[in-house]
CSV table of C-alpha atoms in Angstrom, one decimal:
chain,number,residue,atom,x,y,z
A,760,MET,CA,-34.3,166.2,-92.6
A,761,LEU,CA,-30.6,166.3,-93.2
A,762,THR,CA,-27.8,163.8,-92.8
A,763,ILE,CA,-24.4,164.4,-91.2
A,764,VAL,CA,-21.9,163.4,-93.8
A,765,LYS,CA,-18.7,164.5,-92.2
A,766,ILE,CA,-17.2,165.9,-88.9
A,767,SER,CA,-13.8,167.5,-88.8
A,768,LYS,CA,-11.7,169.1,-86.0
A,769,LYS,CA,-11.4,172.8,-86.4
A,770,LYS,CA,-8.9,174.2,-83.8
A,771,GLU,CA,-10.8,174.1,-80.5
A,772,ASN,CA,-14.2,173.3,-82.2
A,773,TYR,CA,-15.7,170.9,-84.8
A,774,LEU,CA,-17.1,171.6,-88.2
A,775,VAL,CA,-20.2,169.4,-89.0
A,776,TYR,CA,-21.0,168.9,-92.7
A,777,PHE,CA,-24.6,168.1,-93.8
A,778,SER,CA,-26.0,166.4,-96.9
A,779,ASP,CA,-27.2,169.8,-98.4
A,780,ASP,CA,-23.6,171.0,-98.6
A,781,THR,CA,-23.9,173.3,-95.6
A,782,SER,CA,-21.8,173.2,-92.5
A,783,LEU,CA,-22.0,174.2,-88.9
A,784,LEU,CA,-19.3,175.1,-86.4
A,785,VAL,CA,-20.0,173.6,-82.9
A,786,THR,CA,-18.2,173.2,-79.6
A,787,GLU,CA,-17.1,169.9,-78.2
A,788,ASP,CA,-19.9,170.2,-75.6
A,789,GLN,CA,-22.5,170.6,-78.3
A,790,LEU,CA,-21.1,167.7,-80.2
A,791,VAL,CA,-21.6,165.4,-77.2
A,792,SER,CA,-24.9,166.8,-75.8
A,793,HIS,CA,-26.6,166.6,-79.2
A,794,ARG,CA,-25.0,163.3,-80.1
A,795,LEU,CA,-23.8,164.6,-83.4
A,796,LEU,CA,-22.3,161.7,-85.3
A,797,LYS,CA,-21.5,160.9,-88.9
A,798,GLY,CA,-24.6,159.3,-90.6
A,799,LYS,CA,-27.1,160.7,-88.1
A,800,GLU,CA,-30.3,162.3,-89.5
A,801,ILE,CA,-31.2,165.5,-88.0
A,802,LEU,CA,-34.2,167.9,-88.3
A,803,GLU,CA,-33.5,171.4,-89.6
A,804,ASP,CA,-35.2,172.9,-86.5
A,805,GLU,CA,-32.6,171.2,-84.3
A,806,ILE,CA,-29.8,172.5,-86.5
A,807,LEU,CA,-31.2,176.0,-86.1
A,808,LYS,CA,-31.4,175.4,-82.3
A,809,ILE,CA,-27.7,174.3,-82.2
A,810,LYS,CA,-26.6,177.2,-84.3
A,811,LYS,CA,-28.4,179.7,-82.1
A,812,GLU,CA,-27.1,178.3,-78.8
A,813,GLY,CA,-23.6,177.6,-79.7
A,814,SER,CA,-22.1,179.4,-82.8
A,815,GLU,CA,-21.1,182.4,-80.6
A,816,ALA,CA,-19.5,180.1,-78.1
A,817,ALA,CA,-17.6,178.3,-80.8
A,818,GLY,CA,-16.3,181.6,-82.1
A,819,LEU,CA,-15.3,182.6,-78.6
A,820,ASN,CA,-13.4,179.4,-78.2
A,821,LEU,CA,-11.5,180.0,-81.5
A,822,ALA,CA,-10.7,183.6,-80.5
A,823,LEU,CA,-9.4,182.6,-77.1
A,824,HIS,CA,-7.2,180.0,-78.7
A,825,TYR,CA,-5.9,182.6,-81.1
A,826,LEU,CA,-5.1,185.0,-78.2
A,827,ASN,CA,-2.9,182.3,-76.7
A,828,TYR,CA,-0.3,183.3,-79.2
A,829,GLY,CA,-0.1,186.9,-78.0
A,830,LEU,CA,-2.0,190.3,-78.2
A,831,LYS,CA,-4.3,190.7,-81.1
A,832,SER,CA,-6.3,193.6,-82.5
A,833,ALA,CA,-10.0,193.5,-83.0
A,834,GLY,CA,-9.5,193.5,-86.7
A,835,GLU,CA,-7.1,190.5,-86.6
A,836,ILE,CA,-9.6,188.5,-84.5
A,837,PHE,CA,-12.4,189.4,-86.9
A,838,THR,CA,-10.3,188.2,-89.9
A,839,TYR,CA,-9.2,185.0,-88.1
A,840,LEU,CA,-12.8,184.1,-87.2
A,841,LYS,CA,-13.9,184.7,-90.8
A,842,LYS,CA,-11.3,182.3,-92.0
A,843,HIS,CA,-12.7,179.7,-89.7
A,844,ASP,CA,-16.3,180.0,-91.0
A,845,VAL,CA,-17.7,182.0,-88.2
A,846,SER,CA,-20.7,184.1,-89.4
A,847,LYS,CA,-20.4,187.9,-89.5
A,848,GLU,CA,-23.0,188.4,-86.8
A,849,ASP,CA,-21.1,186.0,-84.5
A,850,ARG,CA,-17.8,187.6,-85.3
A,851,GLN,CA,-19.1,190.9,-84.1
A,852,LEU,CA,-20.6,189.4,-81.0
A,853,VAL,CA,-17.3,187.6,-80.1
A,854,VAL,CA,-15.2,190.7,-80.6
A,855,GLU,CA,-17.5,192.8,-78.4
A,856,LYS,CA,-17.5,190.1,-75.7
A,857,LEU,CA,-13.6,190.0,-75.8
A,858,LYS,CA,-13.6,193.8,-75.4
A,859,GLU,CA,-15.9,193.6,-72.4
A,860,LEU,CA,-13.7,190.9,-70.8
A,861,GLY,CA,-10.6,193.1,-71.4
A,862,TYR,CA,-8.9,190.6,-73.8
A,863,VAL,CA,-9.0,193.0,-76.7
A,864,ASP,CA,-8.0,196.7,-76.5
A,865,ASP,CA,-6.9,198.3,-79.7
A,866,LEU,CA,-5.2,201.2,-78.1
A,867,HIS,CA,-3.2,199.1,-75.7
A,868,TYR,CA,-2.3,196.8,-78.6
A,869,ALA,CA,-1.2,199.8,-80.7
A,870,LYS,CA,0.9,201.2,-77.9
A,871,SER,CA,2.6,197.9,-77.2
A,872,PHE,CA,3.2,197.4,-80.9
A,873,VAL,CA,4.8,200.8,-81.3
A,874,ASN,CA,7.0,200.2,-78.2
A,875,ASP,CA,8.3,196.9,-79.6
A,876,GLN,CA,9.0,198.5,-83.0
A,877,ILE,CA,10.9,201.3,-81.4
A,878,ASN,CA,13.0,199.2,-79.0
A,879,PHE,CA,13.6,196.0,-80.9
A,880,THR,CA,13.5,196.7,-84.7
A,881,LYS,CA,14.3,200.4,-84.6
A,882,THR,CA,11.5,201.0,-87.2
A,883,GLY,CA,10.5,204.5,-88.3
A,884,PRO,CA,7.0,205.9,-87.7
A,885,MET,CA,5.8,205.6,-91.3
A,886,VAL,CA,6.3,201.9,-91.5
A,887,ILE,CA,4.7,201.4,-88.0
A,888,MET,CA,1.7,203.4,-89.2
A,889,LEU,CA,1.3,201.1,-92.2
A,890,LYS,CA,1.7,198.0,-90.2
A,891,LEU,CA,-1.0,199.1,-87.7
A,892,LYS,CA,-3.4,200.0,-90.6
A,893,GLU,CA,-2.9,196.4,-91.9
A,894,LYS,CA,-4.0,195.2,-88.5
A,895,LYS,CA,-7.2,197.3,-88.8
A,896,ILE,CA,-6.3,199.8,-86.1
A,897,SER,CA,-8.1,203.1,-86.6
A,898,ASP,CA,-6.2,206.3,-87.7
A,899,GLU,CA,-7.2,208.0,-84.4
A,900,LEU,CA,-5.7,205.2,-82.3
A,901,ILE,CA,-2.6,205.0,-84.5
A,902,GLN,CA,-1.9,208.7,-84.0
A,903,GLU,CA,-2.5,208.4,-80.2
A,904,ALA,CA,-0.1,205.4,-80.0
A,905,LEU,CA,2.6,207.1,-82.2
A,906,ALA,CA,2.5,210.1,-79.9
A,907,GLY,CA,5.0,208.2,-77.7
A,908,TYR,CA,7.5,208.1,-80.6
A,909,SER,CA,9.3,211.5,-80.1
A,910,GLN,CA,11.4,213.2,-82.8
A,911,GLU,CA,14.4,212.8,-80.5
A,912,LEU,CA,13.8,209.0,-80.2
A,913,GLU,CA,13.3,208.7,-83.9
A,914,LEU,CA,16.5,210.5,-84.7
A,915,LYS,CA,18.4,208.3,-82.2
A,916,ASN,CA,17.0,205.1,-83.8
A,917,ALA,CA,17.8,206.4,-87.3
A,918,GLN,CA,21.4,207.2,-86.2
A,919,LYS,CA,21.9,203.7,-84.9
A,920,ILE,CA,20.5,202.2,-88.2
A,921,ALA,CA,22.8,204.5,-90.2
A,922,GLU,CA,25.9,203.5,-88.2
A,923,GLN,CA,25.2,199.8,-88.5
A,924,TYR,CA,24.6,200.2,-92.3
A,925,LEU,CA,27.8,202.2,-92.9
A,926,ASN,CA,29.9,199.7,-91.0
A,927,LYS,CA,28.8,196.9,-93.3
A,928,THR,CA,31.5,195.7,-95.6
A,929,GLN,CA,30.5,196.5,-99.2
A,930,LYS,CA,32.7,196.8,-102.2
A,931,ILE,CA,31.0,199.9,-103.5
A,932,PRO,CA,31.9,203.6,-103.6
A,933,TYR,CA,31.2,205.6,-100.5
A,934,GLY,CA,28.8,207.8,-102.5
A,935,GLN,CA,26.8,204.8,-103.6
A,936,LYS,CA,26.8,203.5,-100.0
A,937,LEU,CA,25.3,206.9,-99.0
A,938,GLN,CA,22.6,206.6,-101.7
A,939,LYS,CA,21.7,203.1,-100.4
A,940,LEU,CA,21.7,204.4,-96.9
A,941,ARG,CA,19.1,207.1,-97.7
A,942,ASN,CA,16.9,204.4,-99.4
A,943,HIS,CA,17.4,202.1,-96.5
A,944,LEU,CA,16.2,204.7,-94.0
A,945,HIS,CA,13.2,205.5,-96.2
A,946,GLN,CA,12.3,201.8,-96.3
A,947,LYS,CA,12.6,201.6,-92.5
A,948,GLY,CA,9.9,204.3,-92.3
A,949,PHE,CA,11.8,207.3,-91.0
A,950,LEU,CA,10.4,210.8,-91.8
A,951,PRO,CA,12.1,212.8,-94.6
A,952,GLU,CA,13.3,215.5,-92.2
A,953,THR,CA,14.9,212.9,-90.0
A,954,ILE,CA,16.7,211.3,-93.0
A,955,SER,CA,18.0,214.7,-94.1
A,956,GLN,CA,19.4,215.3,-90.6
A,957,ILE,CA,21.2,211.9,-90.7
A,958,MET,CA,22.6,212.4,-94.2
A,959,ALA,CA,23.8,215.9,-93.3
A,960,ASN,CA,26.0,214.5,-90.5
A,961,VAL,CA,27.5,211.3,-92.0
A,962,PRO,CA,31.3,211.1,-91.6
A,963,GLU,CA,33.7,212.2,-94.4
A,964,ASN,CA,34.6,209.4,-96.8
A,965,PRO,CA,36.7,206.9,-94.7
A,966,GLN,CA,37.5,204.7,-97.8
A,967,GLU,CA,38.9,207.3,-100.1
A,968,LYS,CA,41.9,205.1,-101.1
A,969,GLU,CA,39.7,202.1,-101.8
A,970,ASP,CA,37.3,204.3,-103.8
A,971,LYS,CA,40.1,205.5,-106.1
A,972,GLU,CA,41.2,201.9,-106.7
A,973,LEU,CA,37.6,200.9,-107.4
A,974,LEU,CA,37.1,203.9,-109.7
A,975,LEU,CA,40.1,202.9,-111.7
A,976,GLU,CA,38.9,199.2,-111.9
A,977,MET,CA,35.4,200.0,-112.9
A,978,GLY,CA,36.4,202.9,-115.2
A,979,GLU,CA,38.8,200.8,-117.2
A,980,LYS,CA,36.1,198.1,-117.7
A,981,ALA,CA,33.6,200.7,-118.8
A,982,PHE,CA,36.0,202.1,-121.4
A,983,VAL,CA,36.3,198.7,-122.9
A,984,THR,CA,32.5,198.2,-122.8
A,985,TYR,CA,31.1,201.4,-124.2
A,986,GLY,CA,31.7,201.4,-128.0
A,987,LYS,CA,34.4,203.0,-130.2
A,988,ASP,CA,33.3,206.6,-130.7
A,989,PRO,CA,35.6,208.5,-128.3
A,990,PHE,CA,33.2,211.3,-127.4
A,991,LYS,CA,30.2,209.0,-126.8
A,992,LYS,CA,32.4,206.6,-124.9
A,993,LYS,CA,33.6,209.4,-122.6
A,994,GLN,CA,30.0,210.5,-121.9
A,995,LYS,CA,28.8,207.0,-121.2
A,996,VAL,CA,31.7,206.2,-118.9
A,997,LYS,CA,31.2,209.5,-117.1
A,998,ALA,CA,27.4,208.8,-116.6
A,999,PHE,CA,28.1,205.2,-115.5
A,1000,LEU,CA,30.6,206.1,-112.9
A,1001,TYR,CA,28.4,209.0,-111.6
A,1002,ARG,CA,25.5,206.6,-111.2
A,1003,LYS,CA,27.8,204.4,-109.1
A,1004,GLY,CA,28.3,207.2,-106.7
A,1005,PHE,CA,31.8,208.5,-107.5
A,1006,PRO,CA,32.4,212.3,-107.2
A,1007,LEU,CA,32.4,214.1,-110.5
A,1008,GLU,CA,35.9,215.6,-109.9
A,1009,ASP,CA,37.4,212.1,-109.4
A,1010,ILE,CA,35.6,210.8,-112.5
A,1011,GLN,CA,36.8,213.7,-114.6
A,1012,GLU,CA,40.4,213.2,-113.4
A,1013,PHE,CA,40.2,209.5,-114.2
A,1014,ILE,CA,38.8,210.2,-117.7
A,1015,ASP,CA,41.4,212.8,-118.5
A,1016,ASN,CA,44.3,210.6,-117.4
A,1017,TYR,CA,42.9,207.6,-119.2
A,1018,GLN,CA,42.5,209.5,-122.4
A,1019,GLY,CA,46.0,210.9,-122.0
A,1020,GLU,CA,47.4,207.4,-121.7
A,1021,GLU,CA,45.5,206.5,-124.9
A,1022,ARG,CA,47.1,209.5,-126.8
A,1023,GLU,CA,50.5,208.3,-125.7
């Protein structure tokens, strides 16, 4: 004989706690029909009967509530039910039931997800693949869904991302902006060959005048910062400016002129 010590609302169901520190997820109908109230004593056989008749129904209620927020993969539903104390056996039964009813279809889900990522976030296929793996979509279904993401469409999206990125106002050398663009395209999930095509067709430096002014400003500060030894200072300034994305010929011209001013 066990005693009900607590009853709490759990989404669309109720979680009943017993005096032996166990709990049971039940539907509202079960709560009423079995007169489950705090303080009531109940036989273990009755608890087993309630569990057998209603735990799957409770899990199904939870899953349907979760689906109100949009399409979900089978893996997402399985994880959601686990978080809400639905047993592994019942989680499997619920997911299979939802598949039978047409509420869960991982291929349809994956294709819809890919389509949204292509059209709304302009994400590359590598990131899409990782996101689908996180949602427990099988590799086979991921590849089938990504078949709709053509190389032409990927290149078009990458080009749009590149144009938006290069048009951002940033007080950095054009060379550094291009380095950041390459990293940005990689983080967005575009394939290496696509990134190479984009980088091969970026416009010539449209901020050459601003870059020369920036080179002068950063170079002068670097000469003040990097020690007293002339040779070591020159090498450190050169390396610093190169890391910032300035062309080597511009860096050398600046260093030569700056040292020439020092000799005067």
